[in-house]
Amino acid sequence: MFQLIIFGPPGVGKGTQAISIAEKLNLDHISTGEILRKAASEGTELGKRAKEIMDKGNLVPDDIMNGIVKETLESIKGEGFILDGYPRTLNQAVALTQIFNDLNFNDLKVINLRADDEEITQRLLKRGRSDDTRETILNRLKVYYESTSPVKKYYEDLGYNIDINGVGEVEEINSEILKCIN
Ligand code: B4P
């Protein structure tokens, strides 16, 4: 079973690329952001709590996210999957390594998508989700640099990172990712 992590700052296009690659390669797409937004729209306890956190641009606690991903991966079947938006902290990365070891998943690729803060801010303001206000975007970027960017080094140290420019035409970025993982 093939495992792909698409990593990068908020709004860099993780979801955009993951949806398309999942379709082209027949992989499952696991977006932790989508899982949380679905829970929020269903009004579950988790959803209500997550929405409050997301609308401030903060991260949902690691134990919740690790539990969701563990449960999802334990029941996964098929040719492989893409993780989009997870791991987002070092704690989550370490938990994921443990989950992969337990489940004997050992065909991992990690794509790091890059874009500068101004590009990201403009994209998100244009999208206009409830967590895409200027104030929230600023905090999401701060949280990214403080808590999420160390995950890049974690995977680099394990010999995994493939760095790809996330600025440009969606299809060109898509082709570049496909070239790098094939
Ligand atoms: P996510 O749902 O993961 O979303 P994201 O980081 O905002 O966006 P992504 O990078 O997927 O960008 P997209 O393709 O949509 O996270 C939302 C929130 O959920 C987090 O802030 C956090 O609170 C919570 N959360 C999720 N996972 C968590 C975890 N593991 N731990 C704790 N909390 C967690 O693209 C953005 C926009 O750019 C779109 O409008 C798109 O059309 C556009 N775009 C994409 N590619 C483009 C390109 N090449 N050129 C121009 N525009 C482009």
PDB file of C-alpha atoms and ligand atoms in Angstrom:
ATOM      1  CA  MET A   1       0.000   0.000   0.000  1.00  0.00           C
ATOM      2  CA  PHE A   2       1.347   3.406  -1.074  1.00  0.00           C
ATOM      3  CA  GLN A   3       1.393   6.364   1.360  1.00  0.00           C
ATOM      4  CA  LEU A   4       1.700  10.001   0.309  1.00  0.00           C
ATOM      5  CA  ILE A   5       1.861  12.984   2.656  1.00  0.00           C
ATOM      6  CA  ILE A   6       1.207  16.395   1.116  1.00  0.00           C
ATOM      7  CA  PHE A   7       2.696  18.947   3.449  1.00  0.00           C
ATOM      8  CA  GLY A   8       2.943  22.739   3.395  1.00  0.00           C
ATOM      9  CA  PRO A   9       1.609  26.019   4.776  1.00  0.00           C
ATOM     10  CA  PRO A  10      -2.120  26.855   4.902  1.00  0.00           C
ATOM     11  CA  GLY A  11      -3.587  27.576   1.488  1.00  0.00           C
ATOM     12  CA  VAL A  12      -0.574  26.295  -0.453  1.00  0.00           C
ATOM     13  CA  GLY A  13      -2.856  23.919  -2.363  1.00  0.00           C
ATOM     14  CA  LYS A  14      -2.585  20.661  -0.415  1.00  0.00           C
ATOM     15  CA  GLY A  15      -6.289  19.914  -0.825  1.00  0.00           C
ATOM     16  CA  THR A  16      -6.385  21.071  -4.462  1.00  0.00           C
ATOM     17  CA  GLN A  17      -3.506  18.776  -5.415  1.00  0.00           C
ATOM     18  CA  ALA A  18      -4.541  15.850  -3.207  1.00  0.00           C
ATOM     19  CA  ILE A  19      -8.035  15.608  -4.747  1.00  0.00           C
ATOM     20  CA  SER A  20      -6.634  15.452  -8.266  1.00  0.00           C
ATOM     21  CA  ILE A  21      -3.795  13.008  -7.506  1.00  0.00           C
ATOM     22  CA  ALA A  22      -6.117  10.717  -5.551  1.00  0.00           C
ATOM     23  CA  GLU A  23      -8.377  10.505  -8.600  1.00  0.00           C
ATOM     24  CA  LYS A  24      -5.553   9.963 -11.089  1.00  0.00           C
ATOM     25  CA  LEU A  25      -3.787   7.274  -9.033  1.00  0.00           C
ATOM     26  CA  ASN A  26      -6.870   5.691  -7.472  1.00  0.00           C
ATOM     27  CA  LEU A  27      -5.811   6.559  -3.924  1.00  0.00           C
ATOM     28  CA  ASP A  28      -7.935   7.369  -0.881  1.00  0.00           C
ATOM     29  CA  HIS A  29      -7.840  11.044   0.088  1.00  0.00           C
ATOM     30  CA  ILE A  30      -7.730  11.738   3.808  1.00  0.00           C
ATOM     31  CA  SER A  31      -8.062  15.450   4.606  1.00  0.00           C
ATOM     32  CA  THR A  32      -8.134  16.148   8.336  1.00  0.00           C
ATOM     33  CA  GLY A  33      -9.499  19.634   7.595  1.00  0.00           C
ATOM     34  CA  GLU A  34     -12.420  18.094   5.666  1.00  0.00           C
ATOM     35  CA  ILE A  35     -13.078  15.567   8.444  1.00  0.00           C
ATOM     36  CA  LEU A  36     -13.296  18.445  10.955  1.00  0.00           C
ATOM     37  CA  ARG A  37     -15.473  20.614   8.682  1.00  0.00           C
ATOM     38  CA  LYS A  38     -17.840  17.664   8.131  1.00  0.00           C
ATOM     39  CA  ALA A  39     -18.102  17.135  11.896  1.00  0.00           C
ATOM     40  CA  ALA A  40     -18.786  20.879  12.289  1.00  0.00           C
ATOM     41  CA  SER A  41     -21.541  20.848   9.658  1.00  0.00           C
ATOM     42  CA  GLU A  42     -23.131  17.832  11.375  1.00  0.00           C
ATOM     43  CA  GLY A  43     -23.038  19.701  14.692  1.00  0.00           C
ATOM     44  CA  THR A  44     -21.310  16.910  16.656  1.00  0.00           C
ATOM     45  CA  GLU A  45     -19.548  17.762  19.935  1.00  0.00           C
ATOM     46  CA  LEU A  46     -16.178  17.364  18.198  1.00  0.00           C
ATOM     47  CA  GLY A  47     -17.409  19.485  15.294  1.00  0.00           C
ATOM     48  CA  LYS A  48     -18.559  22.356  17.496  1.00  0.00           C
ATOM     49  CA  ARG A  49     -15.283  22.395  19.387  1.00  0.00           C
ATOM     50  CA  ALA A  50     -13.223  22.084  16.198  1.00  0.00           C
ATOM     51  CA  LYS A  51     -15.067  24.937  14.454  1.00  0.00           C
ATOM     52  CA  GLU A  52     -14.285  27.333  17.287  1.00  0.00           C
ATOM     53  CA  ILE A  53     -10.601  26.394  17.119  1.00  0.00           C
ATOM     54  CA  MET A  54     -10.414  26.493  13.301  1.00  0.00           C
ATOM     55  CA  ASP A  55     -12.122  29.887  13.052  1.00  0.00           C
ATOM     56  CA  LYS A  56      -9.372  31.324  15.252  1.00  0.00           C
ATOM     57  CA  GLY A  57      -6.708  29.725  13.062  1.00  0.00           C
ATOM     58  CA  ASN A  58      -5.440  27.448  15.812  1.00  0.00           C
ATOM     59  CA  LEU A  59      -4.801  23.698  15.717  1.00  0.00           C
ATOM     60  CA  VAL A  60      -7.196  21.088  17.064  1.00  0.00           C
ATOM     61  CA  PRO A  61      -5.430  19.180  19.921  1.00  0.00           C
ATOM     62  CA  ASP A  62      -3.025  16.425  18.911  1.00  0.00           C
ATOM     63  CA  ASP A  63      -4.737  13.631  20.872  1.00  0.00           C
ATOM     64  CA  ILE A  64      -7.994  14.212  18.963  1.00  0.00           C
ATOM     65  CA  MET A  65      -6.284  14.359  15.576  1.00  0.00           C
ATOM     66  CA  ASN A  66      -4.061  11.342  16.264  1.00  0.00           C
ATOM     67  CA  GLY A  67      -7.131   9.343  17.315  1.00  0.00           C
ATOM     68  CA  ILE A  68      -9.057  10.286  14.162  1.00  0.00           C
ATOM     69  CA  VAL A  69      -6.170   9.368  11.855  1.00  0.00           C
ATOM     70  CA  LYS A  70      -5.387   6.113  13.682  1.00  0.00           C
ATOM     71  CA  GLU A  71      -8.999   4.986  13.411  1.00  0.00           C
ATOM     72  CA  THR A  72      -9.167   5.965   9.713  1.00  0.00           C
ATOM     73  CA  LEU A  73      -5.940   4.173   8.788  1.00  0.00           C
ATOM     74  CA  GLU A  74      -6.766   1.017  10.729  1.00  0.00           C
ATOM     75  CA  SER A  75      -9.728   0.410   8.451  1.00  0.00           C
ATOM     76  CA  ILE A  76      -8.187   1.533   5.168  1.00  0.00           C
ATOM     77  CA  LYS A  77      -8.097  -0.815   2.183  1.00  0.00           C
ATOM     78  CA  GLY A  78      -7.085  -0.345  -1.435  1.00  0.00           C
ATOM     79  CA  GLU A  79      -3.940   0.684  -3.260  1.00  0.00           C
ATOM     80  CA  GLY A  80      -2.906   3.548  -1.042  1.00  0.00           C
ATOM     81  CA  PHE A  81      -3.816   6.919   0.404  1.00  0.00           C
ATOM     82  CA  ILE A  82      -2.912  10.592   0.561  1.00  0.00           C
ATOM     83  CA  LEU A  83      -2.721  12.412   3.881  1.00  0.00           C
ATOM     84  CA  ASP A  84      -3.625  16.083   3.358  1.00  0.00           C
ATOM     85  CA  GLY A  85      -3.194  18.400   6.354  1.00  0.00           C
ATOM     86  CA  TYR A  86      -1.765  15.779   8.709  1.00  0.00           C
ATOM     87  CA  PRO A  87       0.707  15.622  10.397  1.00  0.00           C
ATOM     88  CA  ARG A  88       0.715  19.301  11.445  1.00  0.00           C
ATOM     89  CA  THR A  89       2.848  19.085  14.609  1.00  0.00           C
ATOM     90  CA  LEU A  90       5.900  17.076  15.674  1.00  0.00           C
ATOM     91  CA  ASN A  91       3.710  15.149  18.100  1.00  0.00           C
ATOM     92  CA  GLN A  92       1.424  14.154  15.194  1.00  0.00           C
ATOM     93  CA  ALA A  93       4.422  13.154  13.036  1.00  0.00           C
ATOM     94  CA  VAL A  94       5.792  10.896  15.764  1.00  0.00           C
ATOM     95  CA  ALA A  95       2.334   9.378  16.325  1.00  0.00           C
ATOM     96  CA  LEU A  96       2.010   8.744  12.583  1.00  0.00           C
ATOM     97  CA  THR A  97       5.368   6.958  12.442  1.00  0.00           C
ATOM     98  CA  GLN A  98       4.124   4.677  15.215  1.00  0.00           C
ATOM     99  CA  ILE A  99       0.826   4.027  13.378  1.00  0.00           C
ATOM    100  CA  PHE A 100       2.730   3.225  10.146  1.00  0.00           C
ATOM    101  CA  ASN A 101       5.027   0.832  12.040  1.00  0.00           C
ATOM    102  CA  ASP A 102       2.072  -0.907  13.695  1.00  0.00           C
ATOM    103  CA  LEU A 103       0.262  -1.304  10.372  1.00  0.00           C
ATOM    104  CA  ASN A 104       3.401  -2.233   8.367  1.00  0.00           C
ATOM    105  CA  PHE A 105       3.063   0.733   6.004  1.00  0.00           C
ATOM    106  CA  ASN A 106       6.501   1.250   4.492  1.00  0.00           C
ATOM    107  CA  ASP A 107       6.080   2.831   1.050  1.00  0.00           C
ATOM    108  CA  LEU A 108       5.986   6.508   2.023  1.00  0.00           C
ATOM    109  CA  LYS A 109       6.624   9.648  -0.035  1.00  0.00           C
ATOM    110  CA  VAL A 110       6.438  13.173   1.399  1.00  0.00           C
ATOM    111  CA  ILE A 111       5.797  16.208  -0.811  1.00  0.00           C
ATOM    112  CA  ASN A 112       6.514  19.660   0.602  1.00  0.00           C
ATOM    113  CA  LEU A 113       4.625  22.379  -1.297  1.00  0.00           C
ATOM    114  CA  ARG A 114       6.014  25.914  -1.080  1.00  0.00           C
ATOM    115  CA  ALA A 115       4.419  29.365  -1.459  1.00  0.00           C
ATOM    116  CA  ASP A 116       5.205  32.721   0.107  1.00  0.00           C
ATOM    117  CA  ASP A 117       2.993  34.387   2.734  1.00  0.00           C
ATOM    118  CA  GLU A 118       1.650  37.043   0.358  1.00  0.00           C
ATOM    119  CA  GLU A 119       0.546  34.469  -2.250  1.00  0.00           C
ATOM    120  CA  ILE A 120      -1.088  32.389   0.497  1.00  0.00           C
ATOM    121  CA  THR A 121      -2.882  35.393   1.993  1.00  0.00           C
ATOM    122  CA  GLN A 122      -4.286  36.484  -1.382  1.00  0.00           C
ATOM    123  CA  ARG A 123      -5.484  32.955  -2.226  1.00  0.00           C
ATOM    124  CA  LEU A 124      -7.237  32.475   1.097  1.00  0.00           C
ATOM    125  CA  LEU A 125      -8.861  35.928   1.110  1.00  0.00           C
ATOM    126  CA  LYS A 126     -10.219  35.109  -2.357  1.00  0.00           C
ATOM    127  CA  ARG A 127     -11.546  31.697  -1.204  1.00  0.00           C
ATOM    128  CA  GLY A 128     -13.325  33.310   1.795  1.00  0.00           C
ATOM    129  CA  ARG A 129     -14.039  30.305   4.047  1.00  0.00           C
ATOM    130  CA  SER A 130     -14.987  31.177   7.659  1.00  0.00           C
ATOM    131  CA  ASP A 131     -11.303  30.685   8.630  1.00  0.00           C
ATOM    132  CA  ASP A 132     -10.079  32.829   5.716  1.00  0.00           C
ATOM    133  CA  THR A 133     -10.326  36.297   7.302  1.00  0.00           C
ATOM    134  CA  ARG A 134      -7.178  38.444   7.334  1.00  0.00           C
ATOM    135  CA  GLU A 135      -6.800  38.124  11.122  1.00  0.00           C
ATOM    136  CA  THR A 136      -7.217  34.338  11.091  1.00  0.00           C
ATOM    137  CA  ILE A 137      -4.852  33.900   8.144  1.00  0.00           C
ATOM    138  CA  LEU A 138      -2.157  35.835  10.042  1.00  0.00           C
ATOM    139  CA  ASN A 139      -2.570  33.512  13.009  1.00  0.00           C
ATOM    140  CA  ARG A 140      -2.626  30.391  10.787  1.00  0.00           C
ATOM    141  CA  LEU A 141       0.702  31.463   9.297  1.00  0.00           C
ATOM    142  CA  LYS A 142       2.136  32.110  12.780  1.00  0.00           C
ATOM    143  CA  VAL A 143       0.959  28.673  13.942  1.00  0.00           C
ATOM    144  CA  TYR A 144       2.441  27.141  10.786  1.00  0.00           C
ATOM    145  CA  TYR A 145       5.897  28.607  11.407  1.00  0.00           C
ATOM    146  CA  GLU A 146       5.851  27.780  15.127  1.00  0.00           C
ATOM    147  CA  SER A 147       4.231  24.351  15.229  1.00  0.00           C
ATOM    148  CA  THR A 148       3.992  22.849  11.743  1.00  0.00           C
ATOM    149  CA  SER A 149       7.208  23.772   9.914  1.00  0.00           C
ATOM    150  CA  PRO A 150       9.377  21.570  12.251  1.00  0.00           C
ATOM    151  CA  VAL A 151       7.571  18.578  10.706  1.00  0.00           C
ATOM    152  CA  LYS A 152       9.402  19.353   7.441  1.00  0.00           C
ATOM    153  CA  LYS A 153      12.761  18.811   9.166  1.00  0.00           C
ATOM    154  CA  TYR A 154      11.463  15.654  10.850  1.00  0.00           C
ATOM    155  CA  TYR A 155      10.838  14.084   7.428  1.00  0.00           C
ATOM    156  CA  GLU A 156      14.013  15.548   5.908  1.00  0.00           C
ATOM    157  CA  ASP A 157      16.025  13.895   8.677  1.00  0.00           C
ATOM    158  CA  LEU A 158      14.322  10.605   7.822  1.00  0.00           C
ATOM    159  CA  GLY A 159      15.353  11.168   4.180  1.00  0.00           C
ATOM    160  CA  TYR A 160      11.895  11.787   2.761  1.00  0.00           C
ATOM    161  CA  ASN A 161      11.262  15.354   1.623  1.00  0.00           C
ATOM    162  CA  ILE A 162      10.499  16.201  -2.013  1.00  0.00           C
ATOM    163  CA  ASP A 163      10.324  19.975  -2.380  1.00  0.00           C
ATOM    164  CA  ILE A 164       7.922  21.394  -4.991  1.00  0.00           C
ATOM    165  CA  ASN A 165       7.043  24.988  -5.901  1.00  0.00           C
ATOM    166  CA  GLY A 166       3.323  25.449  -5.131  1.00  0.00           C
ATOM    167  CA  VAL A 167       3.051  28.693  -7.141  1.00  0.00           C
ATOM    168  CA  GLY A 168       1.954  28.355 -10.763  1.00  0.00           C
ATOM    169  CA  GLU A 169      -0.732  26.593 -12.768  1.00  0.00           C
ATOM    170  CA  VAL A 170      -2.539  23.880 -10.771  1.00  0.00           C
ATOM    171  CA  GLU A 171      -2.041  21.315 -13.592  1.00  0.00           C
ATOM    172  CA  GLU A 172       1.692  22.039 -13.882  1.00  0.00           C
ATOM    173  CA  ILE A 173       2.181  21.567 -10.139  1.00  0.00           C
ATOM    174  CA  ASN A 174       0.140  18.393 -10.428  1.00  0.00           C
ATOM    175  CA  SER A 175       2.384  17.011 -13.197  1.00  0.00           C
ATOM    176  CA  GLU A 176       5.474  17.861 -11.169  1.00  0.00           C
ATOM    177  CA  ILE A 177       4.139  15.932  -8.159  1.00  0.00           C
ATOM    178  CA  LEU A 178       3.218  12.938 -10.328  1.00  0.00           C
ATOM    179  CA  LYS A 179       6.684  12.965 -11.912  1.00  0.00           C
ATOM    180  CA  CYS A 180       8.327  12.983  -8.469  1.00  0.00           C
ATOM    181  CA  ILE A 181       6.293  10.145  -6.977  1.00  0.00           C
ATOM    182  CA  ASN A 182       6.308   7.810  -9.974  1.00  0.00           C
TER     183      ASN A 182
HETATM  184  P1  B4P B   1      -7.006  22.461   5.918  1.00  0.00           P
HETATM  185  O1  B4P B   1      -8.358  22.027   5.572  1.00  0.00           O
HETATM  186  O2  B4P B   1      -5.935  21.427   5.903  1.00  0.00           O
HETATM  187  O3  B4P B   1      -6.738  23.571   4.813  1.00  0.00           O
HETATM  188  P2  B4P B   1      -5.694  24.640   4.380  1.00  0.00           P
HETATM  189  O4  B4P B   1      -4.346  24.440   5.000  1.00  0.00           O
HETATM  190  O5  B4P B   1      -6.377  25.946   4.583  1.00  0.00           O
HETATM  191  O6  B4P B   1      -5.570  24.590   2.820  1.00  0.00           O
HETATM  192  P3  B4P B   1      -4.843  23.780   1.661  1.00  0.00           P
HETATM  193  O7  B4P B   1      -3.353  23.832   1.682  1.00  0.00           O
HETATM  194  O8  B4P B   1      -5.474  22.426   1.573  1.00  0.00           O
HETATM  195  O9  B4P B   1      -5.242  24.701   0.429  1.00  0.00           O
HETATM  196  P4  B4P B   1      -6.309  24.525  -0.715  1.00  0.00           P
HETATM  197  O10 B4P B   1      -5.936  23.454  -1.677  1.00  0.00           O
HETATM  198  O11 B4P B   1      -7.670  24.473  -0.108  1.00  0.00           O
HETATM  199  O12 B4P B   1      -6.971  23.128   7.364  1.00  0.00           O
HETATM  200  C1  B4P B   1      -7.957  23.966   7.914  1.00  0.00           C
HETATM  201  C2  B4P B   1      -7.907  24.008   9.446  1.00  0.00           C
HETATM  202  O13 B4P B   1      -8.272  22.711   9.994  1.00  0.00           O
HETATM  203  C3  B4P B   1      -6.546  24.297  10.104  1.00  0.00           C
HETATM  204  O14 B4P B   1      -6.272  25.683  10.179  1.00  0.00           O
HETATM  205  C4  B4P B   1      -6.736  23.647  11.514  1.00  0.00           C
HETATM  206  O15 B4P B   1      -7.452  24.488  12.389  1.00  0.00           O
HETATM  207  C5  B4P B   1      -7.611  22.423  11.243  1.00  0.00           C
HETATM  208  N1  B4P B   1      -6.798  21.195  11.084  1.00  0.00           N
HETATM  209  C6  B4P B   1      -6.721  20.435   9.936  1.00  0.00           C
HETATM  210  N2  B4P B   1      -5.862  19.415  10.097  1.00  0.00           N
HETATM  211  C7  B4P B   1      -5.381  19.514  11.371  1.00  0.00           C
HETATM  212  C8  B4P B   1      -4.430  18.761  12.111  1.00  0.00           C
HETATM  213  N3  B4P B   1      -3.789  17.706  11.575  1.00  0.00           N
HETATM  214  N4  B4P B   1      -4.149  19.136  13.385  1.00  0.00           N
HETATM  215  C9  B4P B   1      -4.780  20.189  13.947  1.00  0.00           C
HETATM  216  N5  B4P B   1      -5.680  20.952  13.289  1.00  0.00           N
HETATM  217  C10 B4P B   1      -5.979  20.627  12.001  1.00  0.00           C
HETATM  218  O16 B4P B   1      -6.108  25.896  -1.517  1.00  0.00           O
HETATM  219  C11 B4P B   1      -6.393  27.159  -0.967  1.00  0.00           C
HETATM  220  C12 B4P B   1      -6.930  28.087  -2.037  1.00  0.00           C
HETATM  221  O17 B4P B   1      -5.940  28.326  -3.030  1.00  0.00           O
HETATM  222  C13 B4P B   1      -8.134  27.529  -2.785  1.00  0.00           C
HETATM  223  O18 B4P B   1      -9.051  28.549  -2.982  1.00  0.00           O
HETATM  224  C14 B4P B   1      -7.560  27.034  -4.108  1.00  0.00           C
HETATM  225  O19 B4P B   1      -8.478  27.069  -5.166  1.00  0.00           O
HETATM  226  C15 B4P B   1      -6.419  27.993  -4.328  1.00  0.00           C
HETATM  227  N6  B4P B   1      -5.294  27.401  -5.051  1.00  0.00           N
HETATM  228  C16 B4P B   1      -4.802  26.145  -4.897  1.00  0.00           C
HETATM  229  N7  B4P B   1      -3.752  25.958  -5.726  1.00  0.00           N
HETATM  230  C17 B4P B   1      -3.570  27.137  -6.391  1.00  0.00           C
HETATM  231  C18 B4P B   1      -2.636  27.573  -7.375  1.00  0.00           C
HETATM  232  N8  B4P B   1      -1.662  26.789  -7.851  1.00  0.00           N
HETATM  233  N9  B4P B   1      -2.717  28.850  -7.816  1.00  0.00           N
HETATM  234  C19 B4P B   1      -3.695  29.680  -7.358  1.00  0.00           C
HETATM  235  N10 B4P B   1      -4.618  29.313  -6.434  1.00  0.00           N
HETATM  236  C20 B4P B   1      -4.555  28.061  -5.963  1.00  0.00           C
END
